[in-house]
Coordinates of C-alpha atoms and ligand atoms in Angstrom, one line a residue:
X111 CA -15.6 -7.7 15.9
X112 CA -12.5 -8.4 14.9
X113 CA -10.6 -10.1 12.0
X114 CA -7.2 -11.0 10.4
X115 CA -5.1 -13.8 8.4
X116 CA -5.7 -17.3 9.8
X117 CA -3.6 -19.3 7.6
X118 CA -1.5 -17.7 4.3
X119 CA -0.4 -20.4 1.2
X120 CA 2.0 -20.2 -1.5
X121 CA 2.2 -21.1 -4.9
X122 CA 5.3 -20.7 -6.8
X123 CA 6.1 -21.9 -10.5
X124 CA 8.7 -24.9 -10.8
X125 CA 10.7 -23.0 -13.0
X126 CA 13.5 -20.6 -12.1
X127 CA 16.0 -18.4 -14.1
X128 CA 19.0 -17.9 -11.8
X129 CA 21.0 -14.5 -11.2
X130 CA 24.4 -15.7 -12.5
X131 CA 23.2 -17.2 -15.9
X132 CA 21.1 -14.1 -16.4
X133 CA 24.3 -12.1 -15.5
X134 CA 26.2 -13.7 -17.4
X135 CA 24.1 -13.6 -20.6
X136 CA 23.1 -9.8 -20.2
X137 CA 27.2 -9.5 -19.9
X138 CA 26.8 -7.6 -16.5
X139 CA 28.4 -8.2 -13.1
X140 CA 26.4 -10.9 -10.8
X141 CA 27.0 -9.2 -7.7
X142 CA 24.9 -6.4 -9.4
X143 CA 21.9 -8.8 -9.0
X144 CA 23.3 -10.8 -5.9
X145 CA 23.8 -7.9 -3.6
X146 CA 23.1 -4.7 -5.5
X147 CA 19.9 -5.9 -6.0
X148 CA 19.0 -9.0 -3.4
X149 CA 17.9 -11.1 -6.6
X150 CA 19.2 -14.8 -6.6
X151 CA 16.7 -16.4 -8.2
X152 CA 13.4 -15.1 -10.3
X153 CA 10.7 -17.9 -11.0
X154 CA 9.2 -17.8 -14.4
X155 CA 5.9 -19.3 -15.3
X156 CA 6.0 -22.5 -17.6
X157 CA 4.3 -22.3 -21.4
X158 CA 1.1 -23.6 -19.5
X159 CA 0.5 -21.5 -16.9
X160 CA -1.2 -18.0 -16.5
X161 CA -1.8 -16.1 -13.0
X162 CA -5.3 -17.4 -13.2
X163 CA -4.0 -21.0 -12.7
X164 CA -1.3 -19.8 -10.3
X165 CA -4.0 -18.5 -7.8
X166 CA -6.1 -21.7 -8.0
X167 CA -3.3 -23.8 -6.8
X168 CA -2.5 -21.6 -4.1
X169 CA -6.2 -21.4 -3.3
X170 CA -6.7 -25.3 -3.3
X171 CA -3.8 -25.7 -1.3
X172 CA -5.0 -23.2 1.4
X173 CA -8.4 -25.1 1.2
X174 CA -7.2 -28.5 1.6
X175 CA -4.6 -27.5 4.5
X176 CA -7.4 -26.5 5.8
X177 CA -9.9 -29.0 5.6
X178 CA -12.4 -26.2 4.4
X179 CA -15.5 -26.8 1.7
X180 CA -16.9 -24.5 -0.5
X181 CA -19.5 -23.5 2.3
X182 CA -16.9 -21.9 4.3
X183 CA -16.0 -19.5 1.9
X184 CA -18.3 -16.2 1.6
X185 CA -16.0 -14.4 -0.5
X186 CA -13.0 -15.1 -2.8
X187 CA -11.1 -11.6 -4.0
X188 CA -8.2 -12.0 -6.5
X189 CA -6.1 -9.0 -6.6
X190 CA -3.8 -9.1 -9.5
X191 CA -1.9 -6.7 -12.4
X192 CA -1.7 -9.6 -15.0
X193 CA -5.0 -9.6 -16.0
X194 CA -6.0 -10.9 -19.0
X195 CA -9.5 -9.7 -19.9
X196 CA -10.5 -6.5 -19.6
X197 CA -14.4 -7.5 -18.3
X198 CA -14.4 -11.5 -17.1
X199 CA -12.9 -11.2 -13.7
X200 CA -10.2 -13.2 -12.9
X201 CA -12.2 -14.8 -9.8
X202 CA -14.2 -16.5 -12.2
X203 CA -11.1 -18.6 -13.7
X204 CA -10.5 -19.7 -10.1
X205 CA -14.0 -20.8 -9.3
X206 CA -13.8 -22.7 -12.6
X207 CA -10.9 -24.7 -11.9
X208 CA -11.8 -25.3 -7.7
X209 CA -14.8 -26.6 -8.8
X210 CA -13.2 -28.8 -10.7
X211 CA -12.3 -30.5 -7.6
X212 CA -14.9 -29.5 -5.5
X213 CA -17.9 -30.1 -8.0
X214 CA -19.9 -27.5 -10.3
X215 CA -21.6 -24.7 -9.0
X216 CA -20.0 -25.3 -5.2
X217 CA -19.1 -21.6 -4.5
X218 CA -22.0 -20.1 -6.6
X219 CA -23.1 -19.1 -3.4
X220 CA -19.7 -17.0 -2.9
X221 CA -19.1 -13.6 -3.6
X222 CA -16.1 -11.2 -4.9
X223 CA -14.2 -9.4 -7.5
X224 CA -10.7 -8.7 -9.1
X225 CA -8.9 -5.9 -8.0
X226 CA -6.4 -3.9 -9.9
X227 CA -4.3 -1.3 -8.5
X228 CA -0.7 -2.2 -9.4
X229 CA 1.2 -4.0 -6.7
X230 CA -1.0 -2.4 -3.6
X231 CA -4.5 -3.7 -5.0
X232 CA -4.3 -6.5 -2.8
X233 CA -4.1 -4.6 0.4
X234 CA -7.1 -3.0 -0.7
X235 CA -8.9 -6.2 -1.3
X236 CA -7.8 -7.3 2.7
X237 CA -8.9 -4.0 4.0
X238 CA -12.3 -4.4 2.1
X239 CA -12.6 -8.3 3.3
X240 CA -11.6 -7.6 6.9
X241 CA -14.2 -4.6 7.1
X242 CA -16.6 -7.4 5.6
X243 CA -16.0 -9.5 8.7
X244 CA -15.8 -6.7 11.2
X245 CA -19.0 -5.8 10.0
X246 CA -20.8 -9.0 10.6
X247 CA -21.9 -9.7 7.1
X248 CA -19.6 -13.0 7.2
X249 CA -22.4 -15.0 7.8
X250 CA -19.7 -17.0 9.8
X251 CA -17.5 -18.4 6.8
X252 CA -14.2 -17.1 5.7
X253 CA -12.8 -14.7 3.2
X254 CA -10.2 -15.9 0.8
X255 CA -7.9 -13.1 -1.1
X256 CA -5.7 -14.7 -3.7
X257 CA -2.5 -12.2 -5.0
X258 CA -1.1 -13.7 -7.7
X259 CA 0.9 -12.0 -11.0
X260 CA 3.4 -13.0 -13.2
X261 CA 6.6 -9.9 -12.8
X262 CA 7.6 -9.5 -16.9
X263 CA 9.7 -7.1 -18.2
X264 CA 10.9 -6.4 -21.9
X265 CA 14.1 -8.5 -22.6
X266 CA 17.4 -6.2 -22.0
X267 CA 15.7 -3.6 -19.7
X268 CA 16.6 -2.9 -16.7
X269 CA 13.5 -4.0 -14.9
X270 CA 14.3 -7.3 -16.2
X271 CA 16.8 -8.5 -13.6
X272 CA 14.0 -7.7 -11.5
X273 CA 11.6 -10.6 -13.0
X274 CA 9.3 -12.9 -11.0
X275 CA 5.8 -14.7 -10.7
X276 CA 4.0 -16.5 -8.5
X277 CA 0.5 -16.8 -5.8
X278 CA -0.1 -16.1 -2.4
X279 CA -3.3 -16.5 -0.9
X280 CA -4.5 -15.5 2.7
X281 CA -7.7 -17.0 4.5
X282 CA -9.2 -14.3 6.6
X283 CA -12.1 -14.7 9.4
X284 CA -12.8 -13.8 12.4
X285 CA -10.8 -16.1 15.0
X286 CA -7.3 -15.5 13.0
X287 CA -5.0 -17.7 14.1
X288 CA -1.7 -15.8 12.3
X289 CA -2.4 -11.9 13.0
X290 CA -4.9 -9.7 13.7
X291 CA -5.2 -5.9 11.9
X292 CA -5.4 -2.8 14.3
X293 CA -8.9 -1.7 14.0
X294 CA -9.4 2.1 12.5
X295 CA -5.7 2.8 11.4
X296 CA -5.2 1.4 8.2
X297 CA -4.0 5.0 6.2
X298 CA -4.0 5.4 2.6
X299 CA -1.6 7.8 0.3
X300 CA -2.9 8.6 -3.8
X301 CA -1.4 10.2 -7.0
X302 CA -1.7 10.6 -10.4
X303 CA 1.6 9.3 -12.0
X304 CA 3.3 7.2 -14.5
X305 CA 6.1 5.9 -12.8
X306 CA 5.3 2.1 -13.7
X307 CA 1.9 1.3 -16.2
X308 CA 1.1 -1.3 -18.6
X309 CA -1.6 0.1 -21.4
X310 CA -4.0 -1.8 -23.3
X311 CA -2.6 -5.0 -24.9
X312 CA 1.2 -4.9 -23.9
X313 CA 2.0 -7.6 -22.2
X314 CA 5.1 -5.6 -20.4
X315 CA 4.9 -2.6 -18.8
X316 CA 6.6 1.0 -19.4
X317 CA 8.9 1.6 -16.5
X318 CA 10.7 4.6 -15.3
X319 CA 13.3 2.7 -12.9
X320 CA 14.9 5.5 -10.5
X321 CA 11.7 7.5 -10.6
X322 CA 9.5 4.5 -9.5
X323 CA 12.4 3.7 -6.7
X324 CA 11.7 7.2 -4.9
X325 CA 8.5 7.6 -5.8
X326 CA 7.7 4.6 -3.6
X327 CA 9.5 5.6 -0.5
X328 CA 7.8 9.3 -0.9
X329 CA 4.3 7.5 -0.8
X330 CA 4.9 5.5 1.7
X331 CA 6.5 7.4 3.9
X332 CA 2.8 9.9 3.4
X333 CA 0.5 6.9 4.5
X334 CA 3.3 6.6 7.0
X335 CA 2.4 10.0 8.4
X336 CA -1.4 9.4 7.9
X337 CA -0.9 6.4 10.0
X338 CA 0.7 8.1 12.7
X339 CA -1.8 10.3 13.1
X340 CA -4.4 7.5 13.3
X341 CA -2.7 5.5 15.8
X342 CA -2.3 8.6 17.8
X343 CA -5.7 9.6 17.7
X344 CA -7.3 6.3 17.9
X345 CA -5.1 5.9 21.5
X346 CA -3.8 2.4 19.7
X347 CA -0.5 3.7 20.4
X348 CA 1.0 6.1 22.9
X349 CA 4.2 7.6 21.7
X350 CA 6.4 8.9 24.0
X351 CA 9.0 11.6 23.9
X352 CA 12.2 10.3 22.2
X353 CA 10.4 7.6 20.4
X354 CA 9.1 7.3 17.2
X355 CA 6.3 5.1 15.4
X356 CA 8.5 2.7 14.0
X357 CA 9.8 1.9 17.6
X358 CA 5.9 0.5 18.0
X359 CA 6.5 -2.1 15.3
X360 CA 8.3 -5.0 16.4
X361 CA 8.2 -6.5 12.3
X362 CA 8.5 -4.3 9.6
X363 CA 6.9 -5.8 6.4
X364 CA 7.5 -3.7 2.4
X365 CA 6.6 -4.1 -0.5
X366 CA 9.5 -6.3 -2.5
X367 CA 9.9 -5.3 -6.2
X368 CA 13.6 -6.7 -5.3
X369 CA 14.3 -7.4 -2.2
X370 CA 17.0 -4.6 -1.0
X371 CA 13.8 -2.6 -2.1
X372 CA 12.8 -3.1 1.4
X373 CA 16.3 -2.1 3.0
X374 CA 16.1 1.2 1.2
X375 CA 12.6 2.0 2.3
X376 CA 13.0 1.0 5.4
X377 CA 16.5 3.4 5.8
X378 CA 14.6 6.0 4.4
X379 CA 11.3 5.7 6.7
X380 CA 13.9 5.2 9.8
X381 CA 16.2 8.6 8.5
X382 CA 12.6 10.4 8.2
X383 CA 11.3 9.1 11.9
X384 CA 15.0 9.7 14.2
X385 CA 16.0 13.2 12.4
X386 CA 13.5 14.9 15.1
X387 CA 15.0 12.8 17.8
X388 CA 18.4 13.5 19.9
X389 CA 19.3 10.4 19.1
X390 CA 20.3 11.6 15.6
X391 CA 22.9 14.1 16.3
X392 CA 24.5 10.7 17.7
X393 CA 24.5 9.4 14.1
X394 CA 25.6 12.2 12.1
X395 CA 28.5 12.3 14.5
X396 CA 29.2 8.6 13.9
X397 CA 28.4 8.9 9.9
X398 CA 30.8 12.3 9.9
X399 CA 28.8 13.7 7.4
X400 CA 25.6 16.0 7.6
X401 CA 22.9 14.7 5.8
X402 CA 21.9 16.6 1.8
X403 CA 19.6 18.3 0.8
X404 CA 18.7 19.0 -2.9
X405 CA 19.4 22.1 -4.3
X406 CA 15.4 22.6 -4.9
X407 CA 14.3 21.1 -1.4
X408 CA 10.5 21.5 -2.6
X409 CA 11.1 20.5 -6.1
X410 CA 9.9 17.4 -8.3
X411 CA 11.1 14.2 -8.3
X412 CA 12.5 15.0 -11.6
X413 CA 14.3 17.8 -10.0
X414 CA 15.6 16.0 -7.2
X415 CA 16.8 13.0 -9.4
X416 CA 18.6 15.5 -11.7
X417 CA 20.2 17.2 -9.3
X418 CA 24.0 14.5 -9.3
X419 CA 25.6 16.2 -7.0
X420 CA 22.5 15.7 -4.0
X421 CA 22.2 11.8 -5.5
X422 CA 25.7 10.9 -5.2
X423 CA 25.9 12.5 -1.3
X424 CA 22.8 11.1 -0.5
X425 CA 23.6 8.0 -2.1
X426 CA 26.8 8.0 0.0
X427 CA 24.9 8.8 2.9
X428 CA 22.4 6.2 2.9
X429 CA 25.5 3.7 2.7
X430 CA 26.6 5.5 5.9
X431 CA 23.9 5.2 7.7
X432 CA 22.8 1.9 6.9
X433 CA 26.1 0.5 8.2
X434 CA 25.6 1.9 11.6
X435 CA 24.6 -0.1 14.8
X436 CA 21.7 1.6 15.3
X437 CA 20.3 0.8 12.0
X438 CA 21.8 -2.4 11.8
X439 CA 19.3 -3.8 15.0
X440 CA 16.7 -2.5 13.3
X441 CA 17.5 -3.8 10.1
X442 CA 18.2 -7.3 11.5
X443 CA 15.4 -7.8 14.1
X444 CA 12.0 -6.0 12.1
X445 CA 12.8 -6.9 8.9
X446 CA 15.7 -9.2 7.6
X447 CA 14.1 -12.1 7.5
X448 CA 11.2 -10.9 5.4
X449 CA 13.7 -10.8 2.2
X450 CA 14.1 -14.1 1.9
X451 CA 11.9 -15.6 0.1
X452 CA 12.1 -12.6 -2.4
X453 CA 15.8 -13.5 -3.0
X454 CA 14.7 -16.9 -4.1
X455 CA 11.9 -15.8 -6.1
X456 CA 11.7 -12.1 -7.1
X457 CA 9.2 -9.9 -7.5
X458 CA 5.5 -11.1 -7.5
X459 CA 3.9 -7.8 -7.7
X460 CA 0.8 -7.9 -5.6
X461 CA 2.3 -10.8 -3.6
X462 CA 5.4 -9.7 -3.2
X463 CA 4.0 -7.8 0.5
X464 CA 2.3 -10.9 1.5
X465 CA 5.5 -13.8 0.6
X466 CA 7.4 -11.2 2.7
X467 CA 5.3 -11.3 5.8
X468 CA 5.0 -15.8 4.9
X469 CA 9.1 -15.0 4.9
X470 CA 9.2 -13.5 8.4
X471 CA 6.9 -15.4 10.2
X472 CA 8.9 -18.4 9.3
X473 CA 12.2 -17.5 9.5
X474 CA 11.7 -15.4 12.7
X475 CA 10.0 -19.1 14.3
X476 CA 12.9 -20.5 13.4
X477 CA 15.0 -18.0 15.5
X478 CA 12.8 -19.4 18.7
X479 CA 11.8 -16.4 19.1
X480 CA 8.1 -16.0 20.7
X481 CA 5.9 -13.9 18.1
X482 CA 2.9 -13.9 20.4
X483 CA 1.6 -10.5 20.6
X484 CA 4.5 -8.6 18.1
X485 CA 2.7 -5.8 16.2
X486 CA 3.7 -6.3 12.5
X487 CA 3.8 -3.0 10.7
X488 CA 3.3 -3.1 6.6
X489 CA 4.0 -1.0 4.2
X490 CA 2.1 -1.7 1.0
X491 CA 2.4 0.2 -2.9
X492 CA 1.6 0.4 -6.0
X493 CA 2.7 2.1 -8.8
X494 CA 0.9 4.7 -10.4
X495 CA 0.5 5.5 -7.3
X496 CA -0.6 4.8 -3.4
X497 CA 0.3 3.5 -0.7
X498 CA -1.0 2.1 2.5
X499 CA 0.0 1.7 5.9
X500 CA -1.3 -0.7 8.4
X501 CA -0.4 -3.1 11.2
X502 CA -1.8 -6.4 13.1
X503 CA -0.9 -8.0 16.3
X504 CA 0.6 -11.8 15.9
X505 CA -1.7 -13.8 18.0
X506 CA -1.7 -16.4 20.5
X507 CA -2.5 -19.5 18.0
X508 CA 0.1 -18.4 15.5
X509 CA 2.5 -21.6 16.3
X510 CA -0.4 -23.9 15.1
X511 CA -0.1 -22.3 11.7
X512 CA 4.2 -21.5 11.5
X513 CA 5.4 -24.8 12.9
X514 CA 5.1 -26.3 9.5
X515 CA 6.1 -23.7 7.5
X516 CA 8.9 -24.2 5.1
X517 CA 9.5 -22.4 2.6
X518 CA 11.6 -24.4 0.3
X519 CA 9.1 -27.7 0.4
X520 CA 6.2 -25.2 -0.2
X521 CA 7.9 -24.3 -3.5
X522 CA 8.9 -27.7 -4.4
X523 CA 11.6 -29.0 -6.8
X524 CA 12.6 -26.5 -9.3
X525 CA 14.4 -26.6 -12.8
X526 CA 16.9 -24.2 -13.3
X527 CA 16.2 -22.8 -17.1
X528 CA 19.4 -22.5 -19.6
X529 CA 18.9 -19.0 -21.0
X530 CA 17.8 -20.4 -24.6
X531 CA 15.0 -22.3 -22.4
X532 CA 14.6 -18.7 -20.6
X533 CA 14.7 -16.9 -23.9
X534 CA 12.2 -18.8 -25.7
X535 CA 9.4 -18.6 -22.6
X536 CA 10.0 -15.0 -22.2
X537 CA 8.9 -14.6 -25.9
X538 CA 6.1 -16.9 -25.8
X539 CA 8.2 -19.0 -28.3
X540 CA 6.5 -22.3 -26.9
X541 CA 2.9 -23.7 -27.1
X542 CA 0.6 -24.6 -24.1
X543 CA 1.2 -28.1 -24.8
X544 CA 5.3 -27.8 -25.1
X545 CA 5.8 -27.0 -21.2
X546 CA 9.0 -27.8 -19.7
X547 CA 7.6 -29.7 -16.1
X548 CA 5.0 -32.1 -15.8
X549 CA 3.6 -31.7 -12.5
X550 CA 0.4 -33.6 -10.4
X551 CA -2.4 -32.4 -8.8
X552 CA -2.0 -28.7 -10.2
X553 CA -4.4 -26.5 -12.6
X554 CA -3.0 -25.9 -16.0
X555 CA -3.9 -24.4 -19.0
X556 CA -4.9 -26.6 -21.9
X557 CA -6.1 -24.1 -24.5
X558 CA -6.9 -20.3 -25.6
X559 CA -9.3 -20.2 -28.3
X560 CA -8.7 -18.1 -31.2
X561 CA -11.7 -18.4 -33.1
X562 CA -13.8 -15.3 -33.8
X563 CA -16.6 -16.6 -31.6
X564 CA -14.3 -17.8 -28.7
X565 CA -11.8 -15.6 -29.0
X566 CA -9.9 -15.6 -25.6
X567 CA -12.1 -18.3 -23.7
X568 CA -9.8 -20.7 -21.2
X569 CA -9.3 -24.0 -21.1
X570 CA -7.6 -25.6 -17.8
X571 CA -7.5 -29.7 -16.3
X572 CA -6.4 -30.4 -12.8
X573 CA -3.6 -32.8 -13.6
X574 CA -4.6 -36.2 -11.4
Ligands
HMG894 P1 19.5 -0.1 -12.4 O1 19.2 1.3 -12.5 O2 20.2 -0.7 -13.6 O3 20.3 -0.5 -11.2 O4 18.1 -0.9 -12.2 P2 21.2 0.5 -10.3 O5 22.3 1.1 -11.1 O6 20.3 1.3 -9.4 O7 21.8 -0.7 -9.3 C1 21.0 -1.4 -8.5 C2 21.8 -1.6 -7.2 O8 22.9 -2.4 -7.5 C3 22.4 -0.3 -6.6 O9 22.4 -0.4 -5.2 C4 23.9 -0.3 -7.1 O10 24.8 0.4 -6.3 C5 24.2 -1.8 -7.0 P3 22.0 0.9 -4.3 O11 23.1 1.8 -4.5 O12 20.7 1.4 -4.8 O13 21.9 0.3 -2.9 N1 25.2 -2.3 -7.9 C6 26.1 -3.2 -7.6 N2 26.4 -3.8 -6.4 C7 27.4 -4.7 -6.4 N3 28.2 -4.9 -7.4 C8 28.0 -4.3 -8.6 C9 26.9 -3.4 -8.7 N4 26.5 -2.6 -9.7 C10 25.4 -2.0 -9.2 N5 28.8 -4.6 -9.6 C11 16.0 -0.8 -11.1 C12 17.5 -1.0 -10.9 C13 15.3 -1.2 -9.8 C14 15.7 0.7 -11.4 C15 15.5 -1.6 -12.3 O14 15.7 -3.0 -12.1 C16 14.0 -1.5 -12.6 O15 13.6 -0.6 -13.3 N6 13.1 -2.4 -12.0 C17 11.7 -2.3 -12.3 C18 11.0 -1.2 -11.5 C19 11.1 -1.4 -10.0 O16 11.2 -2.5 -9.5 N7 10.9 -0.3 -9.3 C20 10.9 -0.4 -7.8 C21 10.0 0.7 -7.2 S1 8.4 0.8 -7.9 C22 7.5 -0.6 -7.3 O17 8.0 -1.2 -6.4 C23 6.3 -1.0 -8.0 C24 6.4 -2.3 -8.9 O18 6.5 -3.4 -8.1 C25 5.2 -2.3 -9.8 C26 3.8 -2.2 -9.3 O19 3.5 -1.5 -8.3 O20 3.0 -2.8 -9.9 C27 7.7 -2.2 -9.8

C-alpha cells in the first residue's frame, strides 16, 4: 500500500522581529544576519499564544481546506520541542481547541501522541504514520502530523539571531496528492550528545553553536550513507558509474535552523558524494586548492574545531567550491527555493524541514516547471542527536494542491515589533490578555492557572 503528504498547511504568528532592527540593537553588522546567515525576518509568538495554539490553527486550517470532519481523521501526532508539560500530551491541547469548532468529543475516536526528539521528532512521527497507512490499519481516514515550536534563545546569544516560531501541519493518507515516500529506505543515524538540549524548566536551551553546525552535517551525511545503501539494495535506485546518490534527487530538502544552514549541508553532502568521482579532479583544478584535512583526520569534533589552521582552509574551501558552476546548478535547481520561507521566518525547529519542502513546492510551480514525478530527497535532524534520510516521488495530482499556494497570504499581515515591543515578549514582560494583534477565527490562550490545584491547566477561545 502506499502513502504520503496530500495537502501540507501553515501557521505562522503575525508578529515579526526584523534582521536590521535586531542588528542594529545587538550593535552587529546586518549583513551578518542577511547573508551570513539567510535570516530576514524571525516571527515571534504574541503574549497569547503557545505552540499548542499554533498547531490547532494550522490543523483547522488544513481541515477546513479540506472539507474534512473529525471522522476522517484516525490519527493526529504533534511533534514538538516546546513542550510544556512533562505528562499531558500536547495532542490533547489541539483536540481541545478543534473541538471547539467541531463539537465535544468529535475526535475521541482518534488516536496519537506527542513526539519529542529535537528538531527530527517530526520525521519520526511521519515515518510511524505512513507505516500506519501502509499497513492497513487506517481504516480508510487520514493521518494528521502537526510540527509546531516556538525557536527561543537567551537574549544576547548567539543562537538568538537565529530565533523563530510557527506550525506546519501535513495530512497524510493513502491517495497523496503532493508526494509519495519511497517504501523501505527511510535510514536513520543516532548519538549521545549535547550539542543543543533544553533541561527541566528552562525555557531556552544550552547551545554549543559551531559544534551543533558540524555535528549536523556529520549525522546526516551517516543516514546519508545508510540510505544509499537502502536504495541500492532495495533496487529503488540504480547508480551508475560516475554518478552519485544525490544525482537521483531532483529536490533536495534540510533541515533549516537558518536558512544558509541548508547551503552548507548541502556543499558538504555534494563535497562527500563527487570526491570518489573523476569529476572532482575537475574542481580542485578550478578551485586551485586541494582540499584539508585536519591534522587528527579520526579525531573529535572538538579536535577538528580546535584545529584553526584546518577551519580557516576549509572554511576557505567551502567558499571555493560553492562558487563553482558545478555546485552552483545544483545549488539553484534542488534546493534554492526551499530557503525562502526560512528567510522570512527563521527557524521553526521541527517545522523548519517541512516549511522548506511548502517553500519549494511553491516557488519551483512558480518556475513552470512540471514537478510530476521529481524524487524529493530530505534530510531531517535533530540535536542531541539523529538524523534521517528519506525521499518521495511528487505525484501526478500535486497541481491541485500547489496552484494555490502562496506563501505570503498564508502568513497574513504582519506587525513589524520595535525592539522595546521585542524585548518585553522575549521576557514574558506581558500578560495573556496584553497581546499586541487582535486576530479572527484563531485559537488563543486565555489563561494558565496558578493555583495549587490547577497549577498549569489551559485555557484557549477560538476568536469568532
Ligand atoms: P556565530 O558563531 O556568531 O556566527 O553564530 P558565525 O561567526 O559562524 O557567522 C555566521 C555566518 O555569517 C558565517 O558564514 C560568517 O562568515 C557570516 P559562513 O562562513 O559559515 O558561511 N558573517 C558575515 N557575512 C556577511 N557580513 C558579515 C558577516 N559576519 C559573519 N559582516 C550560529 C552562528 C549558527 C552558531 C548561532 O547563531 C547559533 O548558535 N545558533 C543556534 C544553534 C544552531 O542553529 N545550530 C545549527 C545546527 S544544529 C540544528 O540545526 C538543530 C537545532 O535546530 C535544534 C534542534 O535540533 O532542536 C538548532
Amino acid at each position: 500500500m502506499t502513502a504520503g503528504i496530500d495537502d501540507i498547511a501553515i501557521y505562522i504568528p503575525r508578529l515579526y522581529i526584523d534582521a536590521i532592527d535586531f542588528a542594529k540593537a545587538r550593535g552587529l553588522d546586518p549583513v551578518k544576519l542577511q547573508k551570513g546567515l539567510g535570516v530576514s525576518q524571525m516571527a515571534i509568538v504574541d503574549a497569547n499564544q503557545d505552540p499548542a495554539c499554533l498547531a490547532a490553527n494550522a490543523c483547522l486550517k488544513i481541515m477546513q481546506r479540506n472539507k474534512l470532519s473529525p471522522e476522517d481523521i484516525g490519527r493526529l501526532y504533534v511533534s514538538t520541542e516546546s513542550a510544556f508539560d512533562e505528562s499531558k500530551a500536547m495532542n490533547s491541547y489541539v483536540i481541545g481547541m478543534l473541538e471547539q469548532v467541531y463539537g465535544q468529543g468529535a475526535f475521541e475516536h482518534c488516536g496519537g501522541i506527542e513526539t519529542k526528539f529535537a528538531c527530527v521528532s517530526g520525521s519520526y512521527a511521519l515515518y510511524d504514520n505512513t507505516n500506519w497507512i501502509r499497513a492497513g490499519e487506517a481504516d480508510d481516514k487520514a493521518a494528521l502530523v502537526v510540527v509546531s515550536d516556538i525557536a527561543k534563545y537567551d537574549m544576547g546569544s548567539s543562537g538568538e539571531m537565529t530565533q523563530g516560531a510557527g506550525a506546519v501541519v501535513m495530512l497524510l493518507n493513502d491517495k497523496p496528492r503532493l508526494l509519495e515516500f519511497d517504501p523501505k529506505v527511510t535510514a536513520t543515524s543516532i548519538i549521545d550528545e549535547y550539542d543543543f538540549y533544553r533541561p527541566f524548566g528552562k525555557e531556552t536551551p544550552i547551545v554549543h553553536g559551531q559544534y551543533s553546525n558540524l555535528l549536523y552535517l556529520i549525522q546526516v551525511r551517516k543516514a546519508l550513507d545508510a540510505y544509499k545503501k537502502k536504495v541500492v539494495s532495495t533496487g529503488l535506485i540504480k547508480i551508475e558509474p560516475g554518478e552519485t546518490i544525490l544525482d537521483h534527487m531532483d529536490y533536495i530538502n534540510m533541515h533549516l535552523p537558518y536558512s544558509n544552514m541548508g547551503k552548507k549541508a548541502l556543499a558538504y553532502m555534494v563535497r562527500h558524494e563527487w570526491r570518489q568521482l573523476p569529476r572532482w579532479k575537475r574542481i580542485l583544478q578550478e578551485i586551485g586548492m586541494d582540499e584539508p584535512v585536519p591534522k587528527d583526520p579520526r579525531g573529535t569534533i572538538e579536535s577538528v574545531l580546535g584545529d584553526a589552521e584546518f577551519m580557516a582552509k576549509d572554511h576557505e574551501f567551502t567558499k571555493l567550491f560553492s562558487k563553482t558552476q558545478e555546485f552552483q546548478e545544483v545549488y539553484e535547481s534542488k534546493l534554492a527555493s526551499s530557503l525562502i520561507a526560512s528567510t522570512m521566518i527563521g527557524n521553526l525547529y521541527t517545522a523548519s524541514l517541512y516549511l522548506g519542502f511548502r517553500s519549494s513546492l511553491e516557488f519551483e510551480y512558480q518556475k513552470g516547471i512540471d514537478l510530476e514525478g521529481k524524487r524529493v530527497g530530505f534530510g531531517s535532524y535533530g540535536s542531541g542527536a539523529s538524523a534521517m534520510v528519506f525521499s518521495g516521488v511528487i505525484q501526478p495530482e500535486y497541481k491541485q494542491v500547489v496552484k494555490d499556494m502562496n506563501l505570503e497570504v498564508e502568513i497574513g499581515e504582519r506587525k513589524r515589533l520595535t525592539w522595546d515591543e521585542y524585548e518585553n515578549l522575549h521576557e514574558n514582560k506581558l500578560s495573556i490578555d496584553e497581546s499586541m494583534v487582535h486576530t479572527k477565527k484563531e485559537f488563543v490562550l486565555i489563561d494558565v492557572k496558578t493555583e495549587t490545584e490547577s497549577r498549569g491547566e489551559r485555557r484557549y477561545v477560538f476568536n469568532e
